[in-house]
Short mmCIF file of C-alpha atoms and ligand atoms in Angstrom, two decimals:
data_model
loop_
_atom_site.label_atom_id
_atom_site.label_comp_id
_atom_site.label_asym_id
_atom_site.label_seq_id
_atom_site.Cartn_x
_atom_site.Cartn_y
_atom_site.Cartn_z
CA MET N 1 21.14 4.03 10.13
CA LYS N 2 19.27 1.48 9.30
CA LEU N 3 15.60 1.72 10.14
CA PRO N 4 14.11 -1.75 12.38
CA LYS N 5 12.74 -4.96 10.88
CA ARG N 6 8.44 -5.13 11.87
CA ASN N 7 8.84 -7.26 14.68
CA ASP N 8 11.74 -5.47 15.73
CA LEU N 9 11.19 -2.92 18.70
CA CYS N 10 10.57 0.99 16.87
CA TRP N 11 13.09 3.41 17.29
CA CYS N 12 11.79 5.91 18.80
CA ASN N 13 12.35 3.62 22.29
CA SER N 14 7.94 3.62 23.10
CA GLY N 15 9.43 -0.59 23.35
CA LYS N 16 6.12 -1.50 21.12
CA LYS N 17 7.47 -3.66 17.73
CA TYR N 18 8.20 -1.46 15.25
CA LYS N 19 5.02 -2.63 13.06
CA LYS N 20 3.26 -1.57 15.75
CA CYS N 21 4.57 1.91 16.35
CA HIS N 22 5.98 3.71 13.99
CA LEU N 23 6.39 1.72 10.56
CA HIS N 24 3.20 2.63 9.31
CA SER N 25 3.89 6.59 9.54
CA ASP N 26 7.52 6.04 8.63
CA GLU N 27 6.16 5.00 5.20
CA LEU N 28 4.16 7.41 5.01
CA GLY N 29 6.96 10.13 4.95
CA GLU N 30 5.85 11.46 8.25
CA THR N 31 8.08 10.03 10.95
CA ALA N 32 11.12 8.61 9.45
CA PRO N 33 14.25 10.49 9.95
CA PRO N 34 14.64 12.47 6.70
CA GLY N 35 17.53 10.43 5.70
CA LEU N 36 15.19 7.50 4.96
CA GLN N 37 12.07 8.80 4.23
CA LYS N 38 13.02 8.48 0.77
CA GLU N 39 13.51 5.09 0.62
CA MET N 40 10.43 4.55 2.64
CA VAL N 41 7.76 6.39 0.78
CA ARG N 42 6.01 4.01 -1.84
CA LYS N 43 5.21 4.93 -5.23
CA PRO N 44 1.73 4.05 -6.76
CA THR N 45 1.86 0.94 -9.07
CA VAL N 46 -1.67 1.87 -10.40
CA ALA N 47 -2.76 5.22 -12.45
CA ALA N 48 -5.84 6.17 -14.19
CA GLY N 49 -5.98 4.59 -17.68
CA ARG N 50 -7.91 5.05 -20.67
CA ILE N 51 -11.52 3.61 -19.79
CA SER N 52 -13.45 2.02 -22.95
CA PRO N 53 -16.81 2.78 -23.55
CA MET N 54 -19.87 0.88 -21.70
CA ASN N 55 -20.46 -3.15 -23.63
CA PRO N 56 -23.82 -3.21 -24.62
CA VAL N 57 -26.45 -5.23 -22.90
CA PRO N 58 -28.95 -6.48 -26.11
CA ASP N 59 -32.91 -5.93 -25.22
CA HIS N 60 -33.98 -9.65 -24.40
CA ILE N 61 -31.72 -9.35 -21.22
CA GLY N 62 -33.89 -8.38 -17.94
CA ARG N 63 -31.96 -4.98 -16.57
CA PRO N 64 -31.73 -3.52 -12.55
CA GLU N 65 -33.83 -0.47 -12.21
CA TYR N 66 -31.39 1.68 -12.43
CA ALA N 67 -29.44 0.45 -15.96
CA ASP N 68 -30.76 3.26 -17.75
CA THR N 69 -30.04 6.28 -15.37
CA GLY N 70 -27.92 5.30 -13.43
CA ALA N 71 -30.15 5.93 -9.92
CA PRO N 72 -30.70 3.01 -7.90
CA THR N 73 -34.66 3.56 -7.02
CA SER N 74 -35.93 0.04 -5.02
CA ALA N 75 -36.55 0.48 -1.54
CA ARG N 76 -33.12 -0.26 0.04
CA SER N 77 -33.18 0.54 3.35
CA SER N 78 -35.10 -1.97 4.95
CA CYS N 79 -33.88 -5.20 5.54
CA LYS N 80 -35.75 -8.37 3.44
CA LYS N 81 -35.86 -11.54 3.81
CA VAL N 82 -36.10 -13.87 0.50
CA ASN N 83 -39.32 -16.73 0.05
CA PRO N 84 -38.15 -20.28 -1.54
CA ASP N 85 -38.75 -18.48 -5.11
CA GLN N 86 -36.69 -16.03 -4.42
CA ILE N 87 -34.20 -17.92 -3.27
CA GLU N 88 -34.10 -20.60 -6.62
CA ARG N 89 -33.37 -17.70 -8.17
CA MET N 90 -30.47 -16.06 -6.10
CA ARG N 91 -29.25 -19.20 -6.31
CA LYS N 92 -29.21 -18.98 -9.90
CA ALA N 93 -27.93 -15.87 -10.35
CA GLY N 94 -24.95 -16.71 -7.75
CA LYS N 95 -24.08 -19.78 -9.68
CA ILE N 96 -23.57 -17.45 -13.00
CA ALA N 97 -22.04 -15.11 -11.25
CA ARG N 98 -19.44 -17.85 -10.31
CA GLU N 99 -19.73 -18.79 -13.66
CA VAL N 100 -17.92 -15.35 -14.83
CA LEU N 101 -15.55 -15.12 -12.19
CA ASP N 102 -14.91 -18.35 -13.30
CA THR N 103 -13.92 -17.56 -16.12
CA VAL N 104 -12.06 -13.83 -15.45
CA LEU N 105 -9.72 -15.39 -13.52
CA ALA N 106 -9.24 -17.74 -15.85
CA ASN N 107 -7.55 -15.63 -18.18
CA VAL N 108 -5.36 -13.19 -15.79
CA ARG N 109 -1.94 -13.41 -16.45
CA PRO N 110 1.32 -10.50 -16.48
CA GLY N 111 -0.17 -8.61 -19.95
CA ILE N 112 -3.48 -8.23 -20.11
CA THR N 113 -5.57 -5.38 -19.36
CA THR N 114 -8.21 -5.00 -16.85
CA ASP N 115 -10.30 -4.02 -20.17
CA ALA N 116 -9.50 -7.13 -21.63
CA LEU N 117 -11.15 -8.86 -18.39
CA ASP N 118 -14.03 -6.78 -18.58
CA ARG N 119 -14.76 -7.68 -22.07
CA ILE N 120 -14.55 -11.20 -20.99
CA ALA N 121 -16.88 -10.85 -17.54
CA HIS N 122 -19.17 -8.90 -20.02
CA SER N 123 -19.16 -11.61 -23.07
CA ARG N 124 -19.62 -14.00 -20.56
CA THR N 125 -22.71 -12.73 -18.83
CA VAL N 126 -24.92 -11.67 -21.84
CA GLU N 127 -24.08 -15.06 -23.18
CA LEU N 128 -25.67 -16.53 -19.95
CA ASP N 129 -28.56 -14.20 -20.93
CA ALA N 130 -27.56 -12.10 -17.34
CA TYR N 131 -26.69 -8.45 -17.14
CA PRO N 132 -23.37 -7.45 -15.23
CA SER N 133 -24.83 -5.31 -11.90
CA PRO N 134 -21.85 -2.63 -12.05
CA LEU N 135 -22.60 -1.69 -15.56
CA ASN N 136 -23.79 2.14 -15.34
CA TYR N 137 -24.69 1.90 -10.83
CA MET N 138 -24.62 5.06 -10.17
CA GLY N 139 -22.85 6.25 -13.04
CA PHE N 140 -20.13 3.03 -13.15
CA PRO N 141 -19.01 2.73 -16.86
CA LYS N 142 -17.68 -1.08 -16.67
CA SER N 143 -18.62 -4.42 -16.11
CA ILE N 144 -16.62 -5.94 -13.89
CA CYS N 145 -14.52 -4.30 -10.80
CA THR N 146 -10.86 -5.05 -10.98
CA SER N 147 -8.53 -3.44 -7.77
CA VAL N 148 -4.88 -4.00 -8.39
CA ASN N 149 -2.09 -4.05 -5.81
CA GLU N 150 -2.69 -1.01 -3.27
CA VAL N 151 -6.46 -0.52 -5.22
CA VAL N 152 -8.68 -1.79 -2.43
CA VAL N 153 -12.11 -1.95 -4.27
CA HIS N 154 -14.48 -0.34 -7.24
CA GLY N 155 -11.05 -0.37 -9.89
CA ILE N 156 -12.65 0.58 -12.97
CA PRO N 157 -11.12 -1.94 -15.23
CA ASP N 158 -8.84 0.29 -18.11
CA SER N 159 -6.03 -0.27 -20.79
CA ARG N 160 -3.11 -0.85 -17.66
CA GLU N 161 -1.14 -4.55 -18.19
CA LEU N 162 -1.21 -6.94 -15.49
CA VAL N 163 2.55 -7.24 -14.76
CA ALA N 164 4.19 -10.57 -12.79
CA GLY N 165 4.75 -9.83 -9.19
CA ASP N 166 0.72 -7.70 -9.60
CA ILE N 167 -2.03 -8.87 -7.01
CA VAL N 168 -5.74 -8.44 -8.53
CA ASN N 169 -9.14 -8.89 -6.98
CA CYS N 170 -11.90 -9.25 -9.87
CA ASP N 171 -15.45 -7.92 -8.28
CA VAL N 172 -18.40 -9.65 -10.51
CA THR N 173 -22.03 -9.00 -10.11
CA VAL N 174 -24.27 -10.15 -12.11
CA TYR N 175 -28.27 -9.54 -12.35
CA ALA N 176 -30.31 -12.76 -13.54
CA PHE N 177 -33.73 -13.57 -12.78
CA GLY N 178 -34.44 -10.42 -10.87
CA MET N 179 -31.93 -11.37 -8.42
CA HIS N 180 -28.00 -9.97 -7.86
CA GLY N 181 -25.05 -12.47 -6.81
CA ASP N 182 -21.65 -10.77 -5.75
CA CYS N 183 -18.43 -12.31 -5.33
CA SER N 184 -14.83 -11.74 -6.26
CA GLU N 185 -11.92 -13.35 -5.41
CA THR N 186 -7.94 -12.11 -5.52
CA VAL N 187 -5.26 -13.52 -7.12
CA PHE N 188 -2.00 -13.67 -8.21
CA VAL N 189 -0.25 -12.54 -11.71
CA GLY N 190 2.91 -14.19 -12.04
CA GLU N 191 5.11 -15.07 -9.19
CA VAL N 192 4.18 -12.54 -6.22
CA ASP N 193 5.66 -11.32 -3.35
CA GLU N 194 5.73 -13.66 0.26
CA ASP N 195 4.18 -10.86 1.56
CA SER N 196 1.15 -10.49 -1.02
CA LYS N 197 1.25 -14.28 -0.64
CA LYS N 198 0.58 -14.18 3.57
CA LEU N 199 -2.14 -11.01 3.02
CA VAL N 200 -4.30 -12.93 -0.14
CA GLN N 201 -4.42 -16.11 2.22
CA VAL N 202 -4.58 -14.63 6.00
CA THR N 203 -7.97 -12.80 3.84
CA TRP N 204 -9.05 -15.76 1.91
CA GLU N 205 -9.21 -16.68 6.06
CA CYS N 206 -10.69 -13.84 7.53
CA LEU N 207 -13.50 -14.97 4.99
CA MET N 208 -14.12 -18.27 5.29
CA LYS N 209 -14.05 -17.38 9.59
CA SER N 210 -16.92 -15.34 9.03
CA ILE N 211 -19.11 -17.65 6.88
CA ASP N 212 -18.34 -20.37 9.33
CA LEU N 213 -19.92 -17.66 11.99
CA VAL N 214 -23.60 -16.93 10.06
CA ARG N 215 -26.19 -18.68 11.52
CA PRO N 216 -30.07 -17.90 12.73
CA GLY N 217 -29.68 -15.78 16.05
CA GLN N 218 -25.74 -15.50 15.17
CA HIS N 219 -24.64 -11.12 16.13
CA PHE N 220 -23.97 -9.48 12.76
CA ASN N 221 -20.62 -8.36 14.79
CA ALA N 222 -19.11 -11.79 15.40
CA ILE N 223 -18.13 -11.22 12.41
CA GLY N 224 -15.82 -8.00 12.75
CA LYS N 225 -14.79 -9.36 16.49
CA VAL N 226 -13.10 -12.85 14.12
CA ILE N 227 -11.95 -10.97 11.22
CA GLU N 228 -9.82 -8.22 13.94
CA ASP N 229 -8.54 -11.03 16.02
CA LEU N 230 -7.27 -12.41 12.69
CA VAL N 231 -5.80 -9.49 11.56
CA ARG N 232 -4.56 -7.78 14.49
CA GLU N 233 -2.89 -11.74 14.77
CA HIS N 234 -0.60 -10.49 11.60
CA GLY N 235 -0.23 -7.12 11.78
CA PHE N 236 -2.71 -6.51 9.15
CA SER N 237 -5.67 -4.02 8.88
CA ILE N 238 -9.25 -3.71 8.12
CA VAL N 239 -10.80 -1.56 5.90
CA ARG N 240 -12.99 0.49 7.58
CA GLU N 241 -15.15 2.38 4.65
CA PHE N 242 -16.57 0.37 2.92
CA THR N 243 -18.86 -2.97 4.32
CA GLY N 244 -20.68 -5.93 3.13
CA HIS N 245 -24.17 -5.20 2.18
CA GLY N 246 -27.57 -7.28 2.02
CA ILE N 247 -28.22 -8.24 -1.54
CA GLY N 248 -31.40 -9.88 -3.53
CA GLU N 249 -33.35 -7.92 -5.69
CA SER N 250 -31.28 -4.56 -4.86
CA PHE N 251 -27.82 -4.62 -5.85
CA HIS N 252 -26.89 -2.54 -1.93
CA MET N 253 -29.57 -3.14 0.86
CA ALA N 254 -29.19 -3.12 4.31
CA PRO N 255 -28.29 -4.93 6.19
CA TYR N 256 -24.55 -3.65 6.02
CA VAL N 257 -21.95 -5.55 7.57
CA ALA N 258 -18.68 -4.17 8.96
CA HIS N 259 -15.52 -6.56 8.58
CA PHE N 260 -14.16 -4.71 11.49
CA TYR N 261 -15.53 -5.43 15.61
CA GLU N 262 -18.97 -3.14 16.10
CA PRO N 263 -19.86 -3.65 20.11
CA ASN N 264 -23.34 -1.54 19.30
CA ASN N 265 -23.95 -3.04 16.49
CA ALA N 266 -26.89 -5.37 17.67
CA THR N 267 -28.45 -6.75 14.81
CA ILE N 268 -29.06 -10.25 14.71
CA MET N 269 -29.23 -12.91 11.89
CA GLU N 270 -32.39 -14.57 10.79
CA GLU N 271 -32.96 -17.48 8.16
CA GLY N 272 -34.17 -15.88 4.82
CA MET N 273 -31.51 -13.10 4.88
CA THR N 274 -29.11 -12.73 2.17
CA PHE N 275 -26.14 -10.29 2.31
CA THR N 276 -22.30 -10.16 1.29
CA ILE N 277 -19.51 -10.89 3.12
CA GLU N 278 -16.02 -8.86 1.70
CA PRO N 279 -13.67 -8.19 4.14
CA MET N 280 -11.02 -5.88 2.22
CA ILE N 281 -6.87 -6.36 4.31
CA ASN N 282 -4.72 -4.04 4.09
CA ALA N 283 -1.08 -4.28 4.65
CA GLY N 284 -0.58 -0.95 5.79
CA CYS N 285 -2.51 0.78 7.31
CA ALA N 286 -6.53 1.02 7.22
CA GLU N 287 -7.24 4.32 5.55
CA CYS N 288 -8.44 4.99 1.71
CA VAL N 289 -7.92 7.61 -0.84
CA VAL N 290 -10.47 7.78 -3.74
CA TRP N 291 -9.46 9.69 -7.08
CA PRO N 292 -11.14 11.67 -8.61
CA ASP N 293 -12.75 9.64 -10.95
CA LYS N 294 -15.10 9.04 -7.59
CA TRP N 295 -14.27 5.68 -7.63
CA THR N 296 -11.15 4.21 -7.28
CA ALA N 297 -10.56 3.75 -3.57
CA VAL N 298 -6.21 3.38 -2.87
CA THR N 299 -4.81 2.89 0.73
CA ARG N 300 -3.15 6.12 1.92
CA ASP N 301 -0.10 4.60 2.35
CA LEU N 302 0.01 2.90 -0.70
CA ALA N 303 0.64 -0.76 0.80
CA ARG N 304 -1.43 -3.31 -1.21
CA SER N 305 -5.00 -4.40 -0.51
CA ALA N 306 -6.93 -8.00 -0.85
CA GLN N 307 -10.65 -8.86 -0.27
CA PHE N 308 -12.48 -11.80 -0.94
CA GLU N 309 -16.84 -12.17 -1.47
CA HIS N 310 -19.23 -14.14 -1.69
CA THR N 311 -23.59 -14.16 -1.72
CA LEU N 312 -24.36 -16.09 1.82
CA LEU N 313 -27.94 -17.40 2.47
CA VAL N 314 -28.75 -18.03 6.04
CA THR N 315 -30.63 -20.94 5.95
CA ALA N 316 -32.80 -22.97 9.09
CA ASP N 317 -29.26 -24.37 11.02
CA GLY N 318 -26.89 -22.35 9.55
CA VAL N 319 -25.28 -20.80 6.22
CA GLU N 320 -25.25 -21.84 2.56
CA ILE N 321 -22.98 -20.02 0.20
CA LEU N 322 -24.68 -18.55 -2.97
CA THR N 323 -21.66 -18.20 -4.82
CA GLY N 324 -19.74 -21.12 -5.38
CA GLY N 325 -17.25 -22.64 -4.34
CA ARG N 326 -14.65 -22.71 -1.21
CA GLN N 327 -11.52 -23.19 -3.28
CA PRO N 328 -10.56 -20.28 -4.15
CA TRP N 329 -8.13 -19.76 -7.32
CA PHE N 330 -4.90 -18.32 -5.67
CA MET N 331 -4.66 -21.89 -3.84
CA LYS N 332 -4.63 -23.45 -7.36
CA GLN N 333 -2.23 -21.34 -8.46
N1 MF3 A 1 -19.36 -6.01 -6.80
C1 MF3 A 1 -18.95 -4.41 -5.67
C2 MF3 A 1 -19.52 -4.64 -4.52
O1 MF3 A 1 -18.53 -5.65 -3.69
C3 MF3 A 1 -20.13 -3.07 -5.80
C4 MF3 A 1 -19.71 -2.66 -6.85
S1 MF3 A 1 -20.48 -0.95 -7.21
C5 MF3 A 1 -20.26 -0.90 -8.88
O2 MF3 A 1 -20.36 -4.24 -3.37
F1 MF3 A 1 -20.42 0.22 -9.07
F2 MF3 A 1 -18.32 0.27 -8.20
F3 MF3 A 1 -19.48 -1.91 -9.63
CO1 CO A 2 -18.80 -7.08 -4.99
CO1 CO A 3 -20.86 -6.66 -2.44
#
């Protein structure tokens, strides 16, 4: 007995394509005929490793309000608009975040640990007189997030070495000139399989297509709509537990930015709003499970997940990307 291919009809006679029917539950080992379950159920490719001590930040560098306590306190429920002075400072913070992310991505290769990537990010950040925003944010122990393969988001850099065939998302946020800038990219470690390339490519398109519709007067739910259309076409799924967010003097604040379609969300974009778009797209099911470390979120079925993120400013007639380039690293690989 053989299981159908993704685009073949499902074995249950529903008349639906396998990928739209029992594929995901088979992969979880829930429904496949017993003889085939073993070959379907995925094994984790990532396990919790050793986490090195927090790296120190020199005293002369301005710190966000939570740096010592771990608790963000500033007003985060209101949706703020930035004034020209704040825009200038956010541009500078965004530039530094981009510079640090580029430095990290240039160092991704088989054999390097995610802890080493974190150390590289940390030194570059403080060299540029900025504070690495994740450090001690709600107790997060490191300076960036590194999310490998089935890790969806908030992976903690540790002693795991990257291996050829992995995909890794590096998420850099810095605090400089009193503002946060937040961006991430997913890249390949050595040669990766075609399915992973497709996933990363489509996730990038999700970010770009949604950025292209940002302008004053636009509905926030247009973002989820365009992403859903693209993702459905490829049989992937959209993570719902984590969203984009307002950003500025606070790391995370209103509005939240759903990457799936919310028909009843009436929030409208206005000039001067600054927020992130950061779709997490899964090759398998949409659901996540969070590890006991309370941070690392992995896909429930252990299929791979990719993500890209930019910090954006709504301008008078459209959008400005505050965190840099339209050419992602994976396209240069
Ligand atoms: N940079 C992540 C984001 O895009 C947040 C990381 S919070 C941390 O929103 F504490 F995990 F670092
Ligand atoms: Co981020
Ligand atoms: Co973010």
